[in-house]
């Protein structure tokens, strides 16, 4: 459930260097908890998904472990270890528990998320 990438409503979350590479942070954007990840596998990229893990019913995804399963960049929930694709939000073990995604970009050294 990817939100519209053509959004005009971009919100600056933080400076890119404030997110340790290959980890995430939680941002409260318009009363919505969003997990924002800085992935650096040779080039810096950012991803944003809902922070709420529907498997554990807790807002914890920003604290998960970032890695890859094959070609997919994922975060493993810190509670039950389900893997969420950072590009699509799909929960690989339980697709019916997938999460929403948001467009994210780096501009001027800042991380921006579109709502």
C-alpha atoms as a printed R data frame, in Angstrom:
    type eleno elety resid chain resno      x       y      z
1   ATOM     1    CA   UNK     A     1  0.000   0.000  0.000
2   ATOM     2    CA   UNK     A     2  2.404   2.648 -1.274
3   ATOM     3    CA   UNK     A     3  1.291   6.212 -0.837
4   ATOM     4    CA   UNK     A     4  1.314   8.578 -3.826
5   ATOM     5    CA   UNK     A     5  4.929   9.228 -4.841
6   ATOM     6    CA   UNK     A     6  3.894  12.461 -6.576
7   ATOM     7    CA   UNK     A     7  3.061  14.099 -3.254
8   ATOM     8    CA   UNK     A     8  3.574  17.816 -2.773
9   ATOM     9    CA   UNK     A     9  3.533  17.389  1.001
10  ATOM    10    CA   UNK     A    10  7.161  16.553  1.870
11  ATOM    11    CA   UNK     A    11  8.241  16.812  5.512
12  ATOM    12    CA   UNK     A    12 11.875  17.104  6.617
13  ATOM    13    CA   UNK     A    13 12.512  14.415  9.217
14  ATOM    14    CA   UNK     A    14 16.172  14.928 10.169
15  ATOM    15    CA   UNK     A    15 19.661  15.237  8.736
16  ATOM    16    CA   UNK     A    16 20.814  12.052  6.998
17  ATOM    17    CA   UNK     A    17 23.874  11.827  9.246
18  ATOM    18    CA   UNK     A    18 21.578  11.641 12.286
19  ATOM    19    CA   UNK     A    19 20.490   8.128 11.252
20  ATOM    20    CA   UNK     A    20 23.240   5.533 11.663
21  ATOM    21    CA   UNK     A    21 23.627   3.682  8.337
22  ATOM    22    CA   UNK     A    22 21.540   0.504  8.103
23  ATOM    23    CA   UNK     A    23 19.299   1.443 11.011
24  ATOM    24    CA   UNK     A    24 16.030   3.277 11.468
25  ATOM    25    CA   UNK     A    25 14.394   5.991 13.524
26  ATOM    26    CA   UNK     A    26 10.783   6.738 14.328
27  ATOM    27    CA   UNK     A    27  9.260  10.051 13.268
28  ATOM    28    CA   UNK     A    28  5.854  11.397 14.254
29  ATOM    29    CA   UNK     A    29  4.425  12.923 11.075
30  ATOM    30    CA   UNK     A    30  0.898  14.327 11.189
31  ATOM    31    CA   UNK     A    31  0.106  12.093 14.203
32  ATOM    32    CA   UNK     A    32  1.330   8.999 12.319
33  ATOM    33    CA   UNK     A    33  4.380   7.014 13.506
34  ATOM    34    CA   UNK     A    34  6.652   6.422 10.524
35  ATOM    35    CA   UNK     A    35  9.778   4.240 10.582
36  ATOM    36    CA   UNK     A    36 12.505   5.896  8.501
37  ATOM    37    CA   UNK     A    37 15.527   3.818  7.444
38  ATOM    38    CA   UNK     A    38 18.951   4.870  6.140
39  ATOM    39    CA   UNK     A    39 20.330   2.053  4.007
40  ATOM    40    CA   UNK     A    40 23.916   2.366  2.808
41  ATOM    41    CA   UNK     A    41 25.051  -0.456  0.539
42  ATOM    42    CA   UNK     A    42 27.506   1.664 -1.421
43  ATOM    43    CA   UNK     A    43 25.073   4.521 -1.943
44  ATOM    44    CA   UNK     A    44 22.874   6.137  0.673
45  ATOM    45    CA   UNK     A    45 19.137   5.508  0.301
46  ATOM    46    CA   UNK     A    46 16.171   6.100  2.580
47  ATOM    47    CA   UNK     A    47 12.910   4.234  3.021
48  ATOM    48    CA   UNK     A    48  9.809   4.937  5.095
49  ATOM    49    CA   UNK     A    49  7.148   2.494  6.293
50  ATOM    50    CA   UNK     A    50  4.534   2.421  9.032
51  ATOM    51    CA   UNK     A    51  6.189   1.931 12.421
52  ATOM    52    CA   UNK     A    52  3.340  -0.275 13.696
53  ATOM    53    CA   UNK     A    53  3.991  -4.025 13.475
54  ATOM    54    CA   UNK     A    54  0.594  -5.714 12.998
55  ATOM    55    CA   UNK     A    55  2.038  -9.095 14.038
56  ATOM    56    CA   UNK     A    56  3.009  -7.973 17.550
57  ATOM    57    CA   UNK     A    57  0.553  -5.049 17.701
58  ATOM    58    CA   UNK     A    58  3.382  -2.735 18.787
59  ATOM    59    CA   UNK     A    59  5.020   0.346 17.257
60  ATOM    60    CA   UNK     A    60  8.526  -1.120 16.944
61  ATOM    61    CA   UNK     A    61  9.587  -1.498 13.312
62  ATOM    62    CA   UNK     A    62 12.019   1.443 13.462
63  ATOM    63    CA   UNK     A    63 14.033  -0.610 16.001
64  ATOM    64    CA   UNK     A    64 14.295  -3.666 13.753
65  ATOM    65    CA   UNK     A    65 17.375  -5.107 12.080
66  ATOM    66    CA   UNK     A    66 17.970  -4.003  8.486
67  ATOM    67    CA   UNK     A    67 19.312  -6.518  5.988
68  ATOM    68    CA   UNK     A    68 18.408  -8.277  2.792
69  ATOM    69    CA   UNK     A    69 16.719 -11.490  1.753
70  ATOM    70    CA   UNK     A    70 17.880 -12.136 -1.775
71  ATOM    71    CA   UNK     A    71 17.305  -8.921 -3.710
72  ATOM    72    CA   UNK     A    72 14.869  -7.493 -1.153
73  ATOM    73    CA   UNK     A    73 15.926  -4.915  1.432
74  ATOM    74    CA   UNK     A    74 14.049  -5.744  4.617
75  ATOM    75    CA   UNK     A    75 13.673  -4.905  8.266
76  ATOM    76    CA   UNK     A    76 13.147  -7.717 10.756
77  ATOM    77    CA   UNK     A    77 10.677  -6.830 13.488
78  ATOM    78    CA   UNK     A    78 12.437  -6.847 16.865
79  ATOM    79    CA   UNK     A    79  9.612  -8.835 18.467
80  ATOM    80    CA   UNK     A    80  8.632 -11.837 16.322
81  ATOM    81    CA   UNK     A    81 11.266 -11.332 13.583
82  ATOM    82    CA   UNK     A    82  8.901 -11.124 10.595
83  ATOM    83    CA   UNK     A    83 10.564  -9.451  7.622
84  ATOM    84    CA   UNK     A    84  9.067  -6.353  5.988
85  ATOM    85    CA   UNK     A    85 10.174  -5.285  2.511
86  ATOM    86    CA   UNK     A    86 11.269  -1.635  2.804
87  ATOM    87    CA   UNK     A    87 10.184  -0.835 -0.763
88  ATOM    88    CA   UNK     A    88  6.720  -2.416 -0.732
89  ATOM    89    CA   UNK     A    89  5.846  -2.880  2.958
90  ATOM    90    CA   UNK     A    90  5.067  -6.547  2.324
91  ATOM    91    CA   UNK     A    91  5.425  -8.852  5.316
92  ATOM    92    CA   UNK     A    92  7.228 -11.809  3.757
93  ATOM    93    CA   UNK     A    93  6.016 -14.380  6.283
94  ATOM    94    CA   UNK     A    94  2.431 -13.076  6.565
95  ATOM    95    CA   UNK     A    95  1.458 -10.917  3.558
96  ATOM    96    CA   UNK     A    96 -1.918 -10.134  5.143
97  ATOM    97    CA   UNK     A    97  0.083  -8.230  7.818
98  ATOM    98    CA   UNK     A    98  1.895  -5.948  5.369
99  ATOM    99    CA   UNK     A    99  2.408  -2.282  6.263
100 ATOM   100    CA   UNK     A   100  2.082   0.991  4.386
101 ATOM   101    CA   UNK     A   101  5.007   2.729  2.729
102 ATOM   102    CA   UNK     A   102  5.795   6.379  2.109
103 ATOM   103    CA   UNK     A   103  7.961   8.046 -0.514
104 ATOM   104    CA   UNK     A   104 11.292   9.099  0.967
105 ATOM   105    CA   UNK     A   105 14.249  11.015 -0.441
106 ATOM   106    CA   UNK     A   106 17.498  12.719  0.477
107 ATOM   107    CA   UNK     A   107 17.825  16.376 -0.480
108 ATOM   108    CA   UNK     A   108 20.286  18.924  0.852
109 ATOM   109    CA   UNK     A   109 21.625  16.423  3.392
110 ATOM   110    CA   UNK     A   110 18.156  16.023  4.928
111 ATOM   111    CA   UNK     A   111 15.778  13.072  4.901
112 ATOM   112    CA   UNK     A   112 12.325  13.959  3.530
113 ATOM   113    CA   UNK     A   113  9.164  11.829  3.728
114 ATOM   114    CA   UNK     A   114  6.093  12.443  1.592
115 ATOM   115    CA   UNK     A   115  2.662  12.280  3.143
